[in-house]
Coordinates of C-alpha atoms and ligand atoms in Angstrom, one line a residue:
M1 CA 0.0 0.0 0.0
A2 CA 1.3 3.4 -0.9
E3 CA 2.5 5.3 2.1
L4 CA 0.7 8.6 2.7
V5 CA 3.4 11.3 2.5
R6 CA 2.5 14.6 4.1
N7 CA 4.5 17.7 3.3
I8 CA 5.8 19.6 6.3
A9 CA 4.9 23.2 6.0
L10 CA 6.8 24.5 9.0
E11 CA 9.3 22.7 11.2
A12 CA 11.2 23.8 14.3
A13 CA 14.1 21.5 15.0
A14 CA 15.5 21.7 18.6
V15 CA 14.9 25.4 18.6
V16 CA 16.2 27.5 21.5
R17 CA 15.6 31.2 22.1
E18 CA 17.5 33.0 24.8
F19 CA 17.1 36.6 25.9
P20 CA 19.8 38.5 27.8
V21 CA 19.0 39.5 31.4
K22 CA 20.3 42.8 32.7
G23 CA 23.0 42.3 35.3
K24 CA 23.1 38.6 34.9
K25 CA 25.6 36.4 32.9
V26 CA 23.1 33.7 32.3
P27 CA 20.4 34.5 29.7
F28 CA 16.8 33.6 30.2
T29 CA 15.6 30.7 28.0
A30 CA 12.2 31.6 26.6
V31 CA 12.0 28.6 24.2
D32 CA 14.0 25.5 25.3
T33 CA 14.8 23.0 22.7
V34 CA 11.5 22.7 21.0
S35 CA 10.8 20.5 18.0
L36 CA 7.5 21.0 16.3
R37 CA 6.0 20.2 12.9
L38 CA 3.1 21.8 11.2
Y39 CA 2.0 19.5 8.3
E40 CA 0.6 21.0 5.1
G41 CA -3.2 21.4 5.4
E42 CA -3.3 20.9 9.1
S43 CA -4.3 23.3 11.9
L44 CA -2.1 23.1 15.0
A45 CA -3.0 25.0 18.2
L46 CA -0.3 26.1 20.6
V47 CA -1.5 26.6 24.1
G48 CA 0.0 27.2 27.5
E49 CA 0.1 29.7 30.3
S50 CA 1.2 33.3 29.8
G51 CA 5.0 33.5 29.5
S52 CA 5.4 29.9 28.4
G53 CA 7.1 30.9 25.1
K54 CA 4.2 30.6 22.6
T55 CA 4.7 34.0 20.9
T56 CA 8.5 33.6 20.9
L57 CA 8.2 30.2 19.2
S58 CA 5.7 31.5 16.7
R59 CA 7.8 34.5 15.8
M60 CA 10.7 32.2 15.1
M61 CA 8.5 30.1 12.9
L62 CA 7.5 33.3 11.0
G63 CA 11.1 34.3 10.5
L64 CA 10.6 37.5 12.6
L65 CA 13.0 36.3 15.3
P66 CA 16.2 34.3 14.8
P67 CA 16.6 31.2 17.0
T68 CA 19.6 31.2 19.4
R69 CA 20.2 27.6 18.4
G70 CA 18.4 25.0 16.3
D71 CA 16.7 25.8 13.0
V72 CA 13.4 26.4 11.4
Q73 CA 12.4 25.0 8.0
V74 CA 9.7 26.2 5.7
F75 CA 8.6 23.6 3.2
G76 CA 11.9 21.8 3.6
R77 CA 14.1 24.8 3.3
D78 CA 15.9 26.7 6.0
I79 CA 13.9 29.8 6.8
S80 CA 17.0 32.0 6.7
T81 CA 17.6 31.2 3.0
Y82 CA 14.3 32.8 1.9
S83 CA 14.1 36.5 1.0
R84 CA 11.6 38.5 3.0
L85 CA 9.3 38.7 0.0
D86 CA 9.5 35.0 -0.9
L87 CA 8.8 34.1 2.8
A88 CA 5.9 36.5 2.9
R89 CA 4.3 34.7 -0.1
I90 CA 4.3 31.5 1.9
V91 CA 3.7 32.3 5.5
Q92 CA 1.7 35.3 6.9
P93 CA 1.0 36.4 10.4
V94 CA -2.4 37.3 11.9
F95 CA -1.9 39.2 15.2
Q96 CA -4.1 39.6 18.3
D97 CA -4.8 43.3 18.0
P98 CA -5.9 44.1 14.5
Y99 CA -6.0 47.9 15.2
A100 CA -2.4 48.1 16.1
S101 CA -1.4 46.3 12.8
L102 CA -3.5 48.4 10.5
N103 CA -2.3 51.8 9.3
P104 CA -5.0 54.3 10.6
R105 CA -4.3 56.9 7.9
K106 CA -5.0 54.6 4.9
R107 CA -8.2 53.4 3.4
L108 CA -8.8 49.7 3.5
L109 CA -8.2 49.4 -0.2
D110 CA -4.6 50.4 0.5
V111 CA -4.3 48.6 3.8
I112 CA -5.3 45.3 2.3
A113 CA -3.4 45.8 -1.0
M114 CA -0.1 46.8 0.8
P115 CA 1.5 43.3 0.6
L116 CA 0.5 42.9 -3.0
K117 CA 2.0 46.3 -4.0
A118 CA 5.2 45.4 -2.0
S119 CA 5.7 42.2 -3.9
S120 CA 4.6 43.1 -7.5
S121 CA 3.5 46.1 -9.6
P122 CA -0.2 45.4 -10.0
S123 CA -2.4 47.8 -12.1
K124 CA -5.1 49.8 -10.3
D125 CA -7.8 47.6 -11.7
E126 CA -6.0 44.5 -10.5
V127 CA -5.6 45.9 -7.0
R128 CA -9.3 46.9 -6.8
S129 CA -10.6 43.6 -8.1
R130 CA -8.3 41.6 -5.8
V131 CA -9.2 43.6 -2.7
E132 CA -12.9 43.4 -3.5
A133 CA -12.6 39.6 -3.9
L134 CA -10.9 39.4 -0.5
L135 CA -13.5 41.6 1.2
R136 CA -16.2 39.2 -0.1
Q137 CA -14.2 36.3 1.1
V138 CA -14.0 37.6 4.6
D139 CA -17.7 38.6 4.5
L140 CA -17.3 42.3 4.5
P141 CA -19.2 44.6 2.1
V142 CA -17.1 45.7 -1.0
S143 CA -17.9 49.3 -0.1
F144 CA -15.6 48.9 2.9
A145 CA -12.7 49.4 0.6
E146 CA -13.2 53.2 1.0
R147 CA -13.4 53.1 4.8
F148 CA -10.6 53.8 7.3
P149 CA -9.7 51.3 10.1
H150 CA -11.3 53.4 12.9
E151 CA -14.6 53.2 11.1
L152 CA -14.8 49.4 11.8
S153 CA -15.7 47.2 14.8
G154 CA -13.0 45.0 16.3
G155 CA -14.3 41.9 14.5
Q156 CA -14.5 43.8 11.2
R157 CA -10.9 44.9 11.7
Q158 CA -9.7 41.4 12.3
R159 CA -11.5 40.4 9.1
V160 CA -9.5 43.1 7.3
A161 CA -6.2 41.9 8.9
I162 CA -7.1 38.4 7.6
A163 CA -7.9 39.7 4.1
R164 CA -4.5 41.5 4.1
A165 CA -2.7 38.3 5.2
L166 CA -4.3 36.4 2.3
I167 CA -3.7 38.9 -0.5
N168 CA -0.5 37.2 -1.7
R169 CA -2.1 33.7 -1.5
P170 CA 0.1 32.3 1.3
R171 CA 0.0 28.6 2.2
V172 CA 0.3 29.1 5.9
L173 CA -1.1 31.5 8.5
V174 CA 0.5 31.9 11.9
C175 CA -2.1 33.4 14.1
D176 CA -1.1 34.7 17.6
E177 CA -4.3 34.9 19.7
P178 CA -6.5 35.9 16.7
T179 CA -9.6 36.1 18.9
S180 CA -8.3 37.4 22.3
A181 CA -9.0 41.1 21.7
L182 CA -12.5 40.5 20.5
D183 CA -15.9 40.4 22.3
V184 CA -17.0 36.9 23.2
S185 CA -19.9 37.1 20.7
V186 CA -17.5 38.0 17.9
Q187 CA -14.9 35.4 18.7
A188 CA -17.1 32.6 17.4
Q189 CA -17.6 34.4 14.1
I190 CA -13.9 34.8 13.5
I191 CA -13.3 31.1 14.4
E192 CA -16.0 30.3 11.8
L193 CA -14.4 32.5 9.2
L194 CA -10.9 30.9 9.7
K195 CA -12.6 27.5 9.5
T196 CA -14.2 28.4 6.1
L197 CA -11.1 30.0 4.7
R198 CA -9.0 27.0 5.6
A199 CA -11.5 24.7 3.8
E200 CA -11.7 27.0 0.7
L201 CA -8.1 27.8 0.4
G202 CA -6.4 24.7 1.8
L203 CA -4.5 26.7 4.3
S204 CA -2.3 25.4 7.1
Y205 CA -2.6 27.1 10.5
L206 CA -0.4 27.5 13.5
I207 CA -2.6 29.2 16.1
V208 CA -1.4 30.4 19.4
T209 CA -4.5 30.6 21.6
H210 CA -6.0 30.9 25.1
N211 CA -9.4 30.0 23.7
I212 CA -10.6 26.5 24.0
G213 CA -13.0 27.2 21.2
V214 CA -10.1 27.8 18.8
V215 CA -8.6 24.5 19.9
S216 CA -11.8 22.4 19.7
E217 CA -13.4 24.0 16.6
L218 CA -10.4 25.0 14.5
S219 CA -7.6 22.6 15.3
D220 CA -6.6 19.1 14.4
R221 CA -3.7 18.8 16.8
V222 CA -2.7 20.7 19.9
A223 CA 0.8 21.3 21.4
V224 CA 1.0 22.4 25.1
M225 CA 3.8 24.6 26.1
Y226 CA 5.1 25.0 29.7
H227 CA 8.2 27.0 30.7
G228 CA 9.6 27.0 27.2
K229 CA 9.1 23.4 26.4
I230 CA 6.4 21.3 24.6
V231 CA 5.0 19.1 27.4
E232 CA 2.3 17.4 25.4
E233 CA 1.3 17.1 21.8
G234 CA -1.5 15.1 20.1
A235 CA -4.8 15.0 18.3
V236 CA -7.2 17.5 19.8
D237 CA -9.8 14.9 20.8
A238 CA -7.2 12.8 22.5
V239 CA -5.6 15.6 24.4
L240 CA -8.8 17.2 25.5
S241 CA -10.5 14.0 26.6
S242 CA -7.5 12.3 28.2
P243 CA -4.5 14.5 28.7
T244 CA -1.4 12.5 29.8
N245 CA 0.5 15.4 31.2
D246 CA -0.2 16.9 34.7
Y247 CA 0.2 20.4 33.5
T248 CA -2.2 19.9 30.6
R249 CA -4.7 18.4 33.0
Q250 CA -4.5 21.4 35.2
L251 CA -4.8 23.8 32.2
L252 CA -7.9 22.0 31.0
S253 CA -9.6 21.2 34.3
A254 CA -10.2 24.9 34.9
V255 CA -12.3 25.2 31.7
L256 CA -13.6 21.8 30.6
P257 CA -16.3 19.5 32.1
V258 CA -15.1 16.3 33.6
D259 CA -17.3 14.2 31.4
P260 CA -15.1 13.5 28.3
D261 CA -18.3 13.3 26.1
L262 CA -18.7 17.0 26.8
A263 CA -15.1 17.8 25.9
R264 CA -16.2 19.7 22.9
P265 CA -18.5 22.3 24.4
A266 CA -20.9 23.7 21.9
I267 CA -20.3 27.4 22.7
A268 CA -16.7 26.7 23.4
A269 CA -15.7 30.1 22.0
A270 CA -17.1 31.7 25.1
I271 CA -14.7 29.8 27.5
P272 CA -11.2 31.2 27.9
L273 CA -8.5 28.5 28.3
L274 CA -6.7 30.6 30.9
Ligands
ATP1 N1 12.3 40.5 23.6 C1 12.3 39.9 24.8 N2 13.3 40.2 25.7 C2 13.3 39.6 26.9 N3 12.5 38.7 27.3 C3 11.5 38.3 26.4 C4 11.4 38.9 25.1 N4 10.3 38.4 24.5 C5 9.8 37.5 25.4 N5 10.5 37.5 26.5 C6 10.2 36.6 27.7 O1 10.1 35.3 27.2 C7 9.1 34.6 27.9 C8 8.1 34.0 26.9 O2 7.4 35.1 26.3 P1 6.2 34.9 25.2 O3 5.8 36.2 24.8 O4 6.8 34.0 24.2 O5 5.1 34.1 26.1 P2 3.6 33.7 25.6 O6 3.5 32.3 25.9 O7 3.3 34.2 24.3 O8 2.8 34.5 26.7 P3 1.3 35.2 26.6 O9 0.3 34.1 26.6 O10 1.2 36.1 27.7 O11 1.3 36.0 25.3 C9 8.4 35.6 28.9 O12 9.0 35.4 30.1 C10 8.9 36.9 28.3 O13 9.0 37.9 29.3
MG2 MG1 2.0 35.6 23.5

């Protein structure tokens, strides 16, 4: 029988990230020898308490922060060998606070088109038709192209940030708490949007989250970080219903019902993981 070969979209191999500490000779190790794979087409959630190293790891996997030791590969090639533009066509970030990442002085047409203009010389018509297609894809009215970021709600702004991340047709999104800055009622809508986009575009997701809804609704696998290390990793159903690690159990016991049949709460988006 032919073996199923899955491409590895992102891979961290024994990655370490240290930060210098003022007045001390020994640096602080924020990410401690982590190896992690994101397979093409899958959605992997990265969870863990505040300060456990999730953002630091995801920044290294985006090429925004170099590892102190170890390496990161993107589709089998060392991340440091990609040009910024080539990398941006493959992996795009979506951050927690959409307002901070959108230029307040530009209309959404230009905000969303910015990565497209940076990587090619599209005509005005091309820009407009691509931006309008993306607005439709993220369920915003096409007329929003003329608006400014402050004229939008938080959820609408996150939709714009997602549209902008998609304009160069990347294969991977690395999302750092994409729902944390949003009202509870809006969180579920953004989860639903990310779910639809993944199905439509065949995207792979690495999602840092404190939101059990993101884990249960949007992810295939989950990796649990604690003090810079991955302490548990597995299929979402398995980890949520019978975690093997003490820390994972503690993390989940605060938010999940004991009955494993209820481990996928229906309105999970409303329940914060931490
Ligand atoms: N640039 C930096 N300089 C020094 N220390 C840093 C730097 N960035 C992160 N750290 C430290 O590394 C550790 C991990 O931080 P990180 O932001 O990765 O955590 P996190 O898991 O994303 O937390 P949160 O859930 O609160 O976002 C923290 O102790 C943090 O203070
Ligand atoms: Mg973080």
